[in-house]
Short mmCIF file of C-alpha atoms in Angstrom, two decimals:
data_model
loop_
_atom_site.label_atom_id
_atom_site.label_comp_id
_atom_site.label_asym_id
_atom_site.label_seq_id
_atom_site.Cartn_x
_atom_site.Cartn_y
_atom_site.Cartn_z
CA UNK A 698 136.55 -97.04 28.10
CA UNK A 699 132.90 -96.88 29.21
CA UNK A 700 130.07 -97.67 26.65
CA UNK A 701 126.20 -96.83 26.49
CA UNK A 702 123.33 -99.04 25.21
CA UNK A 703 120.26 -97.43 23.27
CA UNK A 704 118.04 -100.55 22.92
CA UNK A 705 115.70 -99.92 25.90
CA UNK A 706 115.17 -96.30 24.73
CA UNK A 707 114.08 -97.42 21.27
CA UNK A 708 111.58 -99.85 22.74
CA UNK A 709 110.14 -97.15 24.94
CA UNK A 710 109.64 -94.81 22.00
CA UNK A 711 107.93 -97.53 19.99
CA UNK A 712 105.49 -98.32 22.79
CA UNK A 713 104.72 -94.65 23.18
CA UNK A 714 103.98 -94.25 19.49
CA UNK A 715 101.70 -97.28 19.48
CA UNK A 716 99.77 -95.90 22.44
CA UNK A 717 99.49 -92.49 20.87
CA UNK A 718 98.14 -93.98 17.64
CA UNK A 719 95.59 -95.97 19.61
CA UNK A 720 94.49 -92.86 21.49
CA UNK A 721 94.16 -90.90 18.23
CA UNK A 722 92.16 -93.65 16.59
CA UNK A 723 89.90 -93.83 19.62
CA UNK A 724 89.42 -90.08 19.55
CA UNK A 725 88.59 -90.17 15.85
CA UNK A 726 86.15 -93.00 16.47
CA UNK A 727 84.54 -91.02 19.30
CA UNK A 728 84.33 -87.95 17.12
CA UNK A 729 82.82 -89.91 14.27
CA UNK A 730 80.35 -91.58 16.61
CA UNK A 731 79.40 -88.25 18.18
CA UNK A 732 78.97 -86.71 14.71
CA UNK A 733 76.73 -89.52 13.56
CA UNK A 734 74.68 -89.29 16.71
CA UNK A 735 74.35 -85.51 16.44
CA UNK A 736 73.39 -85.61 12.78
CA UNK A 737 70.93 -88.37 13.46
CA UNK A 738 69.11 -86.23 16.06
CA UNK A 739 69.18 -83.00 14.00
CA UNK A 740 67.65 -84.44 10.85
CA UNK A 741 64.37 -85.59 12.50
CA UNK A 742 64.15 -82.23 14.30
CA UNK A 743 64.41 -80.39 11.02
CA UNK A 744 61.76 -82.66 9.57
CA UNK A 745 59.50 -82.02 12.56
CA UNK A 746 59.94 -78.26 12.27
CA UNK A 747 59.56 -78.23 8.51
CA UNK A 748 56.31 -80.15 8.62
CA UNK A 749 54.31 -77.41 10.44
CA UNK A 750 55.58 -74.82 7.98
CA UNK A 751 53.54 -76.49 5.28
CA UNK A 752 50.37 -76.20 7.44
CA UNK A 753 49.54 -72.45 6.97
CA UNK A 754 47.98 -73.31 3.62
CA UNK A 755 44.39 -73.00 5.07
CA UNK A 756 45.04 -69.38 6.18
CA UNK A 757 44.04 -67.74 2.85
CA UNK A 758 40.49 -68.97 3.42
CA UNK A 759 40.20 -66.56 6.38
CA UNK A 760 41.51 -63.55 4.42
CA UNK A 761 38.24 -62.71 2.57
CA UNK A 762 36.45 -62.07 5.91
CA UNK A 763 38.60 -59.02 6.60
CA UNK A 764 37.46 -56.74 3.73
CA UNK A 765 33.71 -56.92 4.61
CA UNK A 766 34.52 -55.66 8.10
CA UNK A 767 36.29 -52.61 6.67
CA UNK A 768 33.45 -51.99 4.19
CA UNK A 769 30.80 -52.27 6.86
CA UNK A 770 32.42 -49.50 8.87
CA UNK A 771 33.15 -47.24 5.92
CA UNK A 772 29.81 -47.49 4.13
CA UNK A 773 27.64 -45.72 6.77
CA UNK A 774 29.99 -42.75 6.74
CA UNK A 775 29.79 -42.53 2.98
CA UNK A 776 26.01 -42.80 3.16
CA UNK A 777 25.59 -40.08 5.77
CA UNK A 778 27.64 -37.42 4.03
CA UNK A 779 25.38 -36.99 0.96
CA UNK A 780 22.26 -36.87 3.17
CA UNK A 781 23.65 -34.04 5.26
CA UNK A 782 24.67 -32.17 2.14
CA UNK A 783 21.23 -32.71 0.58
CA UNK A 784 19.43 -31.37 3.64
CA UNK A 785 21.57 -28.25 3.76
CA UNK A 786 20.96 -27.57 0.05
CA UNK A 787 17.20 -28.06 0.51
CA UNK A 788 17.13 -25.62 3.42
CA UNK A 789 19.12 -23.08 1.43
CA UNK A 790 16.70 -23.39 -1.49
CA UNK A 791 13.75 -23.00 0.89
CA UNK A 792 15.17 -19.75 2.27
CA UNK A 793 15.75 -18.47 -1.26
CA UNK A 794 12.15 -19.39 -2.10
CA UNK A 795 10.87 -17.48 0.94
CA UNK A 796 12.82 -14.40 -0.15
CA UNK A 797 11.46 -14.71 -3.69
CA UNK A 798 7.90 -15.14 -2.42
CA UNK A 799 8.14 -12.10 -0.16
CA UNK A 800 9.30 -10.06 -3.15
CA UNK A 801 6.26 -11.27 -5.13
CA UNK A 802 8.10 -13.70 -7.42
CA UNK A 803 5.99 -16.81 -6.86
CA UNK A 804 7.23 -18.51 -10.03
CA UNK A 805 10.83 -18.38 -8.84
CA UNK A 806 9.73 -19.40 -5.34
CA UNK A 807 7.91 -22.49 -6.61
CA UNK A 808 10.84 -23.44 -8.84
CA UNK A 809 13.23 -23.40 -5.88
CA UNK A 810 10.79 -25.25 -3.62
CA UNK A 811 10.26 -27.99 -6.23
CA UNK A 812 14.03 -28.37 -6.56
CA UNK A 813 14.35 -28.56 -2.76
CA UNK A 814 11.54 -31.13 -2.60
CA UNK A 815 13.30 -33.35 -5.13
CA UNK A 816 16.49 -33.21 -3.09
CA UNK A 817 14.74 -33.83 0.24
CA UNK A 818 11.25 -35.28 -0.39
CA UNK A 819 10.46 -35.52 3.35
CA UNK A 820 11.23 -31.91 4.26
CA UNK A 821 7.91 -30.80 5.77
CA UNK A 822 8.83 -27.11 5.83
CA UNK A 823 9.55 -27.12 2.09
CA UNK A 824 6.28 -28.91 1.32
CA UNK A 825 4.21 -26.66 3.59
CA UNK A 826 5.66 -23.54 2.02
CA UNK A 827 4.85 -24.94 -1.43
CA UNK A 828 1.28 -25.82 -0.39
CA UNK A 829 0.70 -22.30 0.97
CA UNK A 830 1.88 -20.73 -2.29
CA UNK A 831 -0.38 -23.01 -4.33
CA UNK A 832 -3.26 -22.02 -2.07
CA UNK A 833 -2.45 -18.32 -2.42
CA UNK A 834 -2.58 -18.56 -6.22
CA UNK A 835 -5.81 -20.60 -5.92
CA UNK A 836 -4.33 -23.80 -7.33
CA UNK A 837 -6.22 -25.78 -4.74
CA UNK A 838 -5.70 -29.23 -6.29
CA UNK A 839 -1.93 -28.88 -6.15
CA UNK A 840 -2.18 -27.39 -2.67
CA UNK A 841 -4.19 -30.37 -1.39
CA UNK A 842 -1.79 -32.79 -3.07
CA UNK A 843 1.17 -31.11 -1.37
CA UNK A 844 -0.55 -31.06 2.03
CA UNK A 845 -1.14 -34.79 1.57
CA UNK A 846 2.60 -35.30 1.16
CA UNK A 847 3.14 -33.48 4.46
CA UNK A 848 0.56 -35.71 6.11
CA UNK A 849 2.29 -38.83 4.80
CA UNK A 850 5.47 -37.83 6.63
CA UNK A 851 3.59 -38.44 9.87
CA UNK A 852 3.90 -36.93 13.37
CA UNK A 853 7.63 -36.37 12.85
CA UNK A 854 6.61 -33.30 10.82
CA UNK A 855 5.50 -31.68 14.08
CA UNK A 856 2.83 -28.94 13.95
CA UNK A 857 2.87 -29.04 10.15
CA UNK A 858 1.49 -32.60 10.30
CA UNK A 859 -1.51 -31.36 12.30
CA UNK A 860 -1.97 -28.43 9.93
CA UNK A 861 -1.87 -30.74 6.91
CA UNK A 862 -4.32 -33.14 8.54
CA UNK A 863 -6.67 -30.25 9.25
CA UNK A 864 -6.37 -28.87 5.72
CA UNK A 865 -7.19 -32.24 4.17
CA UNK A 866 -10.13 -32.94 6.49
CA UNK A 867 -11.81 -29.59 5.93
CA UNK A 868 -10.58 -29.04 2.38
CA UNK A 869 -8.38 -26.22 1.14
CA UNK A 870 -10.73 -23.21 1.02
CA UNK A 871 -11.67 -21.99 -2.41
CA UNK A 872 -11.77 -18.35 -3.36
CA UNK A 873 -14.53 -16.76 -1.28
CA UNK A 874 -17.63 -15.57 -3.12
CA UNK A 875 -18.49 -11.91 -3.07
CA UNK A 876 -21.60 -10.88 -1.21
CA UNK A 877 -23.68 -7.79 -0.84
CA UNK A 878 -24.52 -6.31 2.50
CA UNK A 879 -22.51 -6.69 5.68
CA UNK A 880 -22.92 -6.81 9.42
CA UNK A 881 -20.07 -4.36 9.51
CA UNK A 882 -21.93 -1.82 7.47
CA UNK A 883 -22.96 0.99 9.79
CA UNK A 884 -26.07 2.08 7.99
CA UNK A 885 -24.51 3.93 5.08
CA UNK A 886 -25.60 2.77 1.62
CA UNK A 887 -23.19 0.32 0.07
CA UNK A 888 -21.51 1.47 -3.10
CA UNK A 889 -20.45 -0.78 -5.98
CA UNK A 890 -17.10 -1.08 -4.23
CA UNK A 891 -18.87 -2.31 -1.10
CA UNK A 892 -20.76 -4.97 -3.01
CA UNK A 893 -17.60 -6.49 -4.46
CA UNK A 894 -15.43 -6.23 -1.37
CA UNK A 895 -17.18 -8.25 1.35
CA UNK A 896 -15.27 -11.48 1.99
CA UNK A 897 -15.98 -14.38 4.33
CA UNK A 898 -15.07 -18.06 4.49
CA UNK A 899 -17.57 -20.87 4.86
CA UNK A 900 -16.05 -21.92 8.18
CA UNK A 901 -15.67 -18.35 9.47
CA UNK A 902 -12.28 -19.29 10.92
CA UNK A 903 -9.73 -21.39 9.03
CA UNK A 904 -9.35 -24.80 10.61
CA UNK A 905 -6.31 -24.92 12.84
CA UNK A 906 -6.24 -21.16 13.38
CA UNK A 907 -7.10 -19.40 16.62
CA UNK A 908 -8.24 -16.28 14.75
CA UNK A 909 -9.92 -15.70 11.42
CA UNK A 910 -11.00 -12.82 9.22
CA UNK A 911 -14.75 -13.28 9.06
CA UNK A 912 -15.55 -10.17 7.09
CA UNK A 913 -13.88 -7.33 5.21
CA UNK A 914 -15.85 -4.39 3.85
CA UNK A 915 -14.47 -1.51 1.82
CA UNK A 916 -16.67 1.60 1.76
CA UNK A 917 -15.89 4.68 -0.27
CA UNK A 918 -17.11 8.06 0.94
CA UNK A 919 -17.59 10.98 -1.49
CA UNK A 920 -15.18 13.73 -0.52
CA UNK A 921 -14.67 16.91 -2.54
CA UNK A 922 -11.20 17.37 -1.07
CA UNK A 923 -10.02 13.85 -1.74
CA UNK A 924 -9.38 11.87 -4.85
CA UNK A 925 -10.17 8.70 -2.88
CA UNK A 926 -11.59 8.43 0.65
CA UNK A 927 -12.02 4.78 1.59
CA UNK A 928 -12.57 2.92 4.84
CA UNK A 929 -11.79 -0.76 5.28
CA UNK A 930 -13.62 -2.53 8.11
CA UNK A 931 -12.04 -5.81 9.19
CA UNK A 932 -13.80 -8.24 11.53
CA UNK A 933 -11.40 -10.61 13.30
CA UNK A 934 -13.02 -13.44 15.21
CA UNK A 935 -11.53 -15.89 17.68
CA UNK A 936 -12.35 -19.58 17.80
CA UNK A 937 -15.07 -20.31 20.38
CA UNK A 938 -13.69 -20.91 23.89
CA UNK A 939 -10.19 -19.93 22.76
CA UNK A 940 -8.18 -17.72 25.11
CA UNK A 941 -6.40 -14.98 23.16
CA UNK A 942 -3.42 -12.99 24.37
CA UNK A 943 -4.13 -9.75 22.52
CA UNK A 944 -0.49 -8.66 22.85
CA UNK A 945 0.46 -11.47 20.47
CA UNK A 946 -2.02 -10.49 17.74
CA UNK A 947 -0.74 -8.66 14.66
CA UNK A 948 -3.00 -7.36 11.91
CA UNK A 949 -1.23 -6.14 8.80
CA UNK A 950 -3.04 -4.03 6.22
CA UNK A 951 -1.39 -3.12 2.91
CA UNK A 952 -2.97 -0.81 0.33
CA UNK A 953 -1.76 -0.91 -3.27
CA UNK A 954 -1.99 1.60 -6.10
CA UNK A 955 -1.51 1.38 -9.82
CA UNK A 956 1.13 3.78 -11.14
CA UNK A 957 1.52 4.85 -14.75
CA UNK A 958 1.09 1.85 -17.04
CA UNK A 959 -0.59 -0.31 -14.39
CA UNK A 960 2.55 -0.82 -12.33
CA UNK A 961 1.53 -2.01 -8.85
CA UNK A 962 3.11 -0.34 -5.84
CA UNK A 963 2.44 0.12 -2.14
CA UNK A 964 0.33 3.20 -1.64
CA UNK A 965 1.67 6.58 -0.63
CA UNK A 966 -1.76 7.82 0.48
CA UNK A 967 -2.57 8.85 4.06
CA UNK A 968 -3.45 5.72 6.06
CA UNK A 969 -4.81 5.59 9.60
CA UNK A 970 -6.44 2.91 11.72
CA UNK A 971 -8.93 2.80 14.59
CA UNK A 972 -10.58 0.06 16.60
CA UNK A 973 -14.37 0.21 16.37
CA UNK A 974 -14.86 -2.16 19.31
CA UNK A 975 -13.95 -0.88 22.79
CA UNK A 976 -11.41 -3.29 24.27
CA UNK A 977 -10.28 -5.24 21.20
CA UNK A 978 -8.83 -8.01 23.38
CA UNK A 979 -11.29 -10.84 22.50
CA UNK A 980 -12.08 -11.27 26.21
CA UNK A 981 -15.71 -10.08 26.31
CA UNK A 982 -16.47 -10.72 22.65
CA UNK A 983 -15.52 -13.33 20.10
CA UNK A 984 -15.12 -10.70 17.37
CA UNK A 985 -13.30 -7.37 17.20
CA UNK A 986 -13.47 -4.85 14.37
CA UNK A 987 -10.69 -2.68 13.03
CA UNK A 988 -11.21 0.27 10.67
CA UNK A 989 -8.41 1.34 8.35
CA UNK A 990 -8.80 4.54 6.32
CA UNK A 991 -7.19 5.32 2.97
CA UNK A 992 -7.27 8.99 1.90
CA UNK A 993 -5.65 10.48 -1.20
CA UNK A 994 -6.09 14.29 -1.13
CA UNK A 995 -6.55 16.08 -4.44
CA UNK A 996 -4.32 19.06 -3.69
CA UNK A 997 -1.70 17.49 -1.45
CA UNK A 998 1.78 17.08 -2.88
CA UNK A 999 3.20 13.57 -2.64
CA UNK A 1000 6.37 12.31 -1.01
CA UNK A 1001 9.43 10.40 -2.16
CA UNK A 1002 9.46 6.67 -2.82
CA UNK A 1003 11.36 6.02 0.40
CA UNK A 1004 8.19 6.69 2.45
CA UNK A 1005 6.10 3.95 0.84
CA UNK A 1006 6.63 1.47 3.65
CA UNK A 1007 4.76 3.75 6.07
CA UNK A 1008 1.57 3.09 4.13
CA UNK A 1009 1.33 -0.52 5.32
CA UNK A 1010 -0.45 -0.46 8.66
CA UNK A 1011 0.87 -3.11 11.04
CA UNK A 1012 -1.63 -3.20 13.89
CA UNK A 1013 -1.04 -4.66 17.33
CA UNK A 1014 -4.23 -4.66 19.47
CA UNK A 1015 -2.12 -3.96 22.55
CA UNK A 1016 -1.14 -0.59 21.12
CA UNK A 1017 -3.36 2.42 20.69
CA UNK A 1018 -4.16 3.24 17.10
CA UNK A 1019 -2.75 6.41 15.61
CA UNK A 1020 -2.75 7.87 12.13
CA UNK A 1021 0.10 7.00 9.84
CA UNK A 1022 0.89 9.56 7.15
CA UNK A 1023 3.25 9.34 4.26
CA UNK A 1024 4.54 12.32 2.31
CA UNK A 1025 3.30 12.28 -1.29
CA UNK A 1026 5.54 11.30 -4.25
CA UNK A 1027 6.00 13.19 -7.47
CA UNK A 1028 3.89 10.76 -9.50
CA UNK A 1029 0.87 11.16 -7.19
CA UNK A 1030 -1.32 12.44 -9.99
CA UNK A 1031 -0.90 9.19 -11.91
CA UNK A 1032 -1.62 6.94 -8.95
CA UNK A 1033 -4.96 5.21 -8.52
CA UNK A 1034 -6.28 3.00 -5.76
CA UNK A 1035 -6.10 -0.71 -6.65
CA UNK A 1036 -6.86 -2.77 -3.56
CA UNK A 1037 -5.69 -4.19 -0.25
CA UNK A 1038 -4.13 -7.19 1.46
CA UNK A 1039 -5.01 -8.09 5.06
CA UNK A 1040 -3.04 -10.59 7.13
CA UNK A 1041 -3.67 -11.75 10.69
CA UNK A 1042 -0.89 -13.30 12.78
CA UNK A 1043 -1.08 -14.79 16.24
CA UNK A 1044 2.11 -15.63 18.10
CA UNK A 1045 3.89 -14.79 14.80
CA UNK A 1046 2.01 -17.59 12.96
CA UNK A 1047 -0.21 -16.79 9.99
CA UNK A 1048 -3.90 -17.28 10.88
CA UNK A 1049 -5.80 -15.87 7.91
CA UNK A 1050 -5.49 -13.51 4.93
CA UNK A 1051 -7.71 -11.62 2.51
CA UNK A 1052 -7.12 -9.52 -0.59
CA UNK A 1053 -9.09 -7.54 -3.12
CA UNK A 1054 -8.43 -8.10 -5.95
CA UNK A 1055 -7.38 -11.67 -5.17
CA UNK A 1056 -4.46 -11.47 -7.62
CA UNK A 1057 -2.62 -9.51 -4.92
CA UNK A 1058 -2.36 -12.76 -2.95
CA UNK A 1059 -0.48 -14.19 -5.90
CA UNK A 1060 1.71 -11.17 -6.39
CA UNK A 1061 2.45 -10.74 -2.68
CA UNK A 1062 2.03 -14.12 -0.88
CA UNK A 1063 1.77 -13.98 2.89
CA UNK A 1064 4.75 -15.45 4.78
CA UNK A 1065 3.91 -18.24 7.22
CA UNK A 1066 5.80 -16.42 9.98
CA UNK A 1067 5.31 -12.74 10.74
CA UNK A 1068 8.26 -10.73 9.40
CA UNK A 1069 10.08 -8.55 11.94
CA UNK A 1070 8.78 -5.02 12.25
#
C-alpha cells in the first residue's frame, strides 16, 4: 500500500513564516524610521514658521499715523462749510438792509448791516453801505471809521477800496453851510427860502465822483393862483477834463410835503423840469443847470394816493424835459411843502446828493446804485 511523507512540507512552511516575519519587521522598522525622519523635519519647519508670527508686534506703532491723514482731509471741508454759510447770510442781511434803507428805516438798516458785519467782517459791500448810511445821517465819525475798515481790506475790495481811500484822504464831508446869494439866481430878489436853500460842498465835486451838485437854489414866486409856486435850480458840474456820456446821467428830484399831523409824504403837486443850459451834455461847459418847478394850485382838486410816484422827477439829460403832472388827492388842503431831495447818478453809480431839510437824507437815504425806473 503506498504511503506519503509530510516532513519537507512542514519545513517549507516554517521557512516561509520566518521570512514573512523578517519582512514585516523590516517594514515596521522602515515605517518607524520614515516616521521619525518626517517628524524630525516637520518640527523645525513649524518652529521656523511660528517664529515670524511673533514679529508683527511692531505694527501697532504705525497705526496712529493713519488717523491724522483722515483728519487732514476732513478738516478743510468742515472749515469751508461755515464760511460759505456765513457769507450767504451776510449778503441776505445786506439786501434786507438795502430794502429797509430805501423805505426810510435807517435804524433797521443799520441793525442788519451791523449783524452782517459781525458775521463777515471783511465784506466790503456791507461796510460801504453802512458808511454811506452813517454819512447820510451826518454821523461822520462812524462813517470815517467804517470807511477805514473798507480800506484795511485792501485792493481785493475792488472799487470800494479806492472810494474808501478817497473818502479818508479828503475827509467825509460835513453838512454844508447855508449861504446867501447864488450864481444861479437870475436877478430876482432872494426870499428867506432862497437864503436857507443854497448848498455847495467845499470841494465842489465829491472826491471820486465824475459829477457833483455844486449848487441848489430854491426860489419861491408869489402867485395868486397857487398855494406854492417854487423853482429849484440845480447846478451839476463835471470834474475837470472828465469826458461825460450824457446818456448815462440821471438826476432824480423828489419833493416832499407834510400831511395832517406832520406826516411826510411824496408830493402830489404839479412838477415839471427844464434845462436852463442849451445842450446839457457837459461837452462845451463843465456845468449844466436844471430847473424843476413845484406848483400847488389853490383851486385845483387833488388826485388819489396812487399818483404820488409821478411827483418824483427822474431826469435823463439825453431826453427832452416835459412837464409831469399828478392828479390831486383828497387831503390836498392839508398838505404843505416841506422840502426836496436831489440825487445825481452816473453810469448807475451815486455821485452826489442834496436835501433841504437835511433830515430827509436820514429819512430817505440814497441807494448807492440807481434803482430801476
